[in-house]
């Protein structure tokens, strides 16, 4: 059974801290892994990862994939209150176009 | 602006009632999806459709029905057979193919009266 597990489930940090969110997966015929940020309603796209070891970066956010160990991490440096959100990890297997989501990590950044 | 529009934002259902959630996209995407989001459980796939007049059950299709008569529209009906319908429902779309991403609507919160 395809499975995506995120950890931790929730996290509270102070502004300026660095956080690492984890996503591990078990999928048949992996195609891609995606990260989304959900602040209130609609999840917004952050990164798509398809190859191991290649870091994707956007401002203070970065992400990397390890296809051998079947996990990805999302790093946020110098956190701000605007980073408070639920971060979702999704995996797209190479069978159709379904996406399997983890439970999400709820991040709260305190001023 | 291109995007996905879900309506209504909030919906209340009485016992034994069927309700329909609307989802419209103007991104010219082939594929459309319905997800259910419960606290602590992430997103679970209800139904998806690759092309017009074709759709497939996801992991939790029981108690739900869909139609895909137009490329732009993928309405979801929550039937009276769905005994625990209170949840946040997200519609999404994508280009059908390798390495594509999902675009989401703003969601509908369904509650039972």
Short mmCIF file of C-alpha atoms in Angstrom, two decimals:
data_model
loop_
_atom_site.label_atom_id
_atom_site.label_comp_id
_atom_site.label_asym_id
_atom_site.label_seq_id
_atom_site.Cartn_x
_atom_site.Cartn_y
_atom_site.Cartn_z
CA UNK A 1 0.00 0.00 0.00
CA UNK A 2 1.33 3.40 -0.98
CA UNK A 3 2.04 5.56 2.07
CA UNK A 4 3.36 9.02 2.87
CA UNK A 5 4.37 9.91 6.45
CA UNK A 6 5.23 13.39 7.66
CA UNK A 7 6.93 14.37 10.89
CA UNK A 8 6.61 16.07 13.20
CA UNK A 9 2.83 16.49 13.22
CA UNK A 10 3.18 19.94 14.75
CA UNK A 11 5.95 22.33 15.62
CA UNK A 12 6.14 25.64 17.49
CA UNK A 13 9.23 27.81 17.03
CA UNK A 14 10.31 31.41 17.59
CA UNK A 15 10.96 33.87 14.82
CA UNK A 16 14.45 33.47 13.44
CA UNK A 17 14.70 29.74 14.16
CA UNK A 18 15.49 27.20 11.46
CA UNK A 19 13.13 24.26 11.03
CA UNK A 20 13.33 20.95 9.19
CA UNK A 21 10.21 19.12 8.15
CA UNK A 22 10.36 15.47 7.16
CA UNK A 23 8.49 13.37 4.63
CA UNK A 24 9.06 9.65 4.11
CA UNK A 25 7.25 7.54 1.56
CA UNK A 26 6.60 4.05 0.33
CA UNK A 27 5.28 4.14 -3.21
CA UNK A 28 5.36 1.77 -6.11
CA UNK A 29 7.18 3.29 -9.06
CA UNK A 30 7.98 6.74 -7.73
CA UNK A 31 7.61 9.65 -10.14
CA UNK A 32 7.80 12.87 -8.11
CA UNK A 33 7.42 14.38 -4.63
CA UNK A 34 5.73 17.73 -4.06
CA UNK A 35 5.60 20.17 -1.15
CA UNK A 36 2.66 22.49 -0.55
CA UNK A 37 1.96 25.26 1.97
CA UNK A 38 -1.60 25.55 3.30
CA UNK A 39 -2.19 28.77 5.22
CA UNK A 40 -5.95 28.95 5.34
CA UNK A 41 -7.74 27.18 2.56
CA UNK A 42 -6.04 26.49 -0.79
CA UNK A 43 -2.67 24.70 -0.66
CA UNK A 44 -0.05 26.56 -2.68
CA UNK A 45 2.77 24.84 -4.51
CA UNK A 46 6.32 25.10 -3.16
CA UNK A 47 8.55 22.49 -4.80
CA UNK A 48 8.55 19.45 -7.04
CA UNK A 49 11.41 16.97 -6.63
CA UNK A 50 12.19 14.16 -9.01
CA UNK A 51 15.92 13.50 -8.67
CA UNK A 52 17.98 12.60 -5.64
CA UNK A 53 20.47 15.03 -4.19
CA UNK A 54 19.45 18.09 -6.16
CA UNK A 55 18.39 20.89 -3.83
CA UNK A 56 15.50 23.11 -4.81
CA UNK A 57 15.64 26.56 -3.27
CA UNK A 58 13.30 29.53 -3.07
CA UNK A 59 14.32 32.33 -0.75
CA UNK A 60 14.50 30.95 2.79
CA UNK A 61 12.94 27.63 1.80
CA UNK A 62 14.81 24.67 0.39
CA UNK A 63 14.11 21.01 -0.16
CA UNK A 64 15.98 17.89 -1.14
CA UNK A 65 15.05 14.33 -2.04
CA UNK A 66 16.77 11.03 -1.20
CA UNK A 67 15.34 8.31 -3.44
CA UNK A 68 17.53 5.61 -1.91
CA UNK A 69 16.29 6.21 1.64
CA UNK A 70 12.82 7.28 0.42
CA UNK A 71 12.48 10.64 2.12
CA UNK A 72 12.53 14.35 1.58
CA UNK A 73 13.15 17.31 3.88
CA UNK A 74 11.89 20.85 3.72
CA UNK A 75 14.08 23.45 5.42
CA UNK A 76 12.98 26.93 6.42
CA UNK A 77 15.67 29.28 7.69
CA UNK A 78 15.15 32.52 9.64
CA UNK A 79 11.48 31.71 10.15
CA UNK A 80 8.89 34.50 10.15
CA UNK A 81 5.31 34.59 11.45
CA UNK A 82 4.15 34.42 7.85
CA UNK A 83 5.62 30.92 7.63
CA UNK A 84 2.95 29.66 10.04
CA UNK A 85 0.95 27.12 8.04
CA UNK A 86 0.37 23.44 7.44
CA UNK A 87 3.03 21.99 5.13
CA UNK A 88 1.86 19.10 3.00
CA UNK A 89 3.96 16.49 1.27
CA UNK A 90 2.54 14.55 -1.69
CA UNK A 91 3.94 11.75 -3.82
CA UNK A 92 2.98 11.01 -7.40
CA UNK A 93 3.58 7.38 -8.36
CA UNK A 94 4.27 6.39 -11.93
CA UNK A 95 0.87 4.74 -12.28
CA UNK A 96 -1.70 7.24 -13.42
CA UNK A 97 -1.83 10.74 -12.05
CA UNK A 98 -2.91 10.13 -8.48
CA UNK A 99 -1.20 12.01 -5.67
CA UNK A 100 -0.83 10.53 -2.18
CA UNK A 101 -0.66 13.04 0.66
CA UNK A 102 0.82 12.86 4.13
CA UNK A 103 -1.02 14.17 7.19
CA UNK A 104 0.86 17.45 7.08
CA UNK A 105 3.05 19.31 9.58
CA UNK A 106 1.48 22.26 11.37
CA UNK A 107 4.11 24.97 11.90
CA UNK A 108 3.51 27.89 14.25
CA UNK A 109 6.06 30.70 14.39
CA UNK A 110 5.85 32.87 17.51
CA UNK A 111 7.05 36.48 17.36
CA UNK B 1 -7.03 35.26 -14.10
CA UNK B 2 -6.83 31.49 -14.48
CA UNK B 3 -7.77 29.38 -11.53
CA UNK B 4 -10.12 27.02 -9.78
CA UNK B 5 -13.36 28.23 -8.23
CA UNK B 6 -15.18 26.26 -5.59
CA UNK B 7 -18.60 27.15 -4.25
CA UNK B 8 -20.08 27.58 -1.80
CA UNK B 9 -17.40 28.30 0.82
CA UNK B 10 -19.65 26.96 3.58
CA UNK B 11 -22.46 24.42 3.28
CA UNK B 12 -24.79 22.82 5.77
CA UNK B 13 -26.47 19.49 5.23
CA UNK B 14 -29.54 18.11 6.96
CA UNK B 15 -29.98 14.43 7.70
CA UNK B 16 -30.97 12.45 4.60
CA UNK B 17 -30.15 15.30 2.25
CA UNK B 18 -27.93 15.21 -0.83
CA UNK B 19 -25.78 18.27 -1.41
CA UNK B 20 -23.62 19.26 -4.38
CA UNK B 21 -20.30 21.07 -4.25
CA UNK B 22 -19.28 23.02 -7.32
CA UNK B 23 -15.82 23.11 -8.89
CA UNK B 24 -14.98 25.07 -12.04
CA UNK B 25 -11.56 25.61 -13.64
CA UNK B 26 -10.41 27.82 -16.52
CA UNK B 27 -6.85 26.47 -16.68
CA UNK B 28 -7.71 24.13 -19.57
CA UNK B 29 -6.53 21.19 -17.46
CA UNK B 30 -7.50 17.67 -18.43
CA UNK B 31 -7.54 16.14 -14.97
CA UNK B 32 -9.66 17.13 -11.99
CA UNK B 33 -9.75 15.75 -8.46
CA UNK B 34 -11.77 15.87 -5.26
CA UNK B 35 -10.05 15.53 -1.89
CA UNK B 36 -11.45 15.40 1.60
CA UNK B 37 -9.44 16.92 4.46
CA UNK B 38 -10.11 16.00 8.09
CA UNK B 39 -8.08 17.31 11.02
CA UNK B 40 -4.97 15.18 11.51
CA UNK B 41 -5.62 13.01 8.45
CA UNK B 42 -4.23 14.98 5.55
CA UNK B 43 -5.89 14.87 2.11
CA UNK B 44 -7.70 11.75 0.97
CA UNK B 45 -8.77 11.22 -2.64
CA UNK B 46 -12.49 10.81 -3.28
CA UNK B 47 -12.74 10.80 -7.10
CA UNK B 48 -10.65 11.90 -10.04
CA UNK B 49 -11.25 12.39 -13.73
CA UNK B 50 -8.75 12.31 -16.57
CA UNK B 51 -11.09 13.38 -19.37
CA UNK B 52 -14.66 14.40 -20.00
CA UNK B 53 -17.26 11.67 -19.35
CA UNK B 54 -14.76 9.52 -17.48
CA UNK B 55 -13.92 9.35 -13.78
CA UNK B 56 -12.38 6.92 -11.31
CA UNK B 57 -12.97 6.17 -7.64
CA UNK B 58 -10.32 7.19 -5.17
CA UNK B 59 -9.67 5.75 -1.73
CA UNK B 60 -12.89 6.99 -0.06
CA UNK B 61 -15.55 7.14 -2.81
CA UNK B 62 -18.37 5.53 -0.84
CA UNK B 63 -21.25 7.96 -0.26
CA UNK B 64 -20.08 10.36 -2.98
CA UNK B 65 -20.83 10.77 -6.68
CA UNK B 66 -19.38 12.94 -9.45
CA UNK B 67 -19.96 13.86 -13.07
CA UNK B 68 -17.69 15.29 -15.77
CA UNK B 69 -19.89 16.56 -18.57
CA UNK B 70 -17.62 19.50 -19.38
CA UNK B 71 -13.86 19.86 -19.20
CA UNK B 72 -14.20 22.91 -16.96
CA UNK B 73 -16.56 21.42 -14.39
CA UNK B 74 -16.37 18.55 -11.88
CA UNK B 75 -19.19 18.74 -9.32
CA UNK B 76 -19.22 16.49 -6.26
CA UNK B 77 -22.46 15.24 -4.69
CA UNK B 78 -22.38 14.16 -1.07
CA UNK B 79 -25.23 11.70 -0.75
CA UNK B 80 -27.23 10.69 2.30
CA UNK B 81 -25.24 7.43 2.27
CA UNK B 82 -22.18 9.36 3.51
CA UNK B 83 -22.69 9.11 7.25
CA UNK B 84 -19.86 11.37 8.32
CA UNK B 85 -19.74 14.17 5.74
CA UNK B 86 -18.41 16.95 7.97
CA UNK B 87 -15.06 17.89 6.47
CA UNK B 88 -13.20 20.37 4.32
CA UNK B 89 -13.46 19.51 0.61
CA UNK B 90 -10.77 20.55 -1.85
CA UNK B 91 -11.02 20.43 -5.62
CA UNK B 92 -7.84 20.34 -7.70
CA UNK B 93 -6.80 20.13 -11.33
CA UNK B 94 -3.68 19.30 -13.30
CA UNK B 95 -2.38 18.61 -16.76
CA UNK B 96 -2.53 14.84 -17.25
CA UNK B 97 1.00 13.58 -17.74
CA UNK B 98 4.38 13.08 -16.17
CA UNK B 99 5.69 15.40 -13.50
CA UNK B 100 2.73 17.70 -13.25
CA UNK B 101 1.54 19.51 -10.14
CA UNK B 102 -1.88 20.02 -8.61
CA UNK B 103 -3.59 23.39 -8.51
CA UNK B 104 -6.17 23.77 -5.75
CA UNK B 105 -9.39 25.68 -5.21
CA UNK B 106 -10.15 27.46 -1.93
CA UNK B 107 -12.29 24.65 -0.59
CA UNK B 108 -15.78 24.10 0.78
CA UNK B 109 -16.44 23.46 4.47
CA UNK B 110 -19.37 21.07 4.81
CA UNK B 111 -21.12 20.65 8.14
CA UNK B 112 -24.07 18.57 9.25
CA UNK B 113 -27.00 20.28 10.99
#
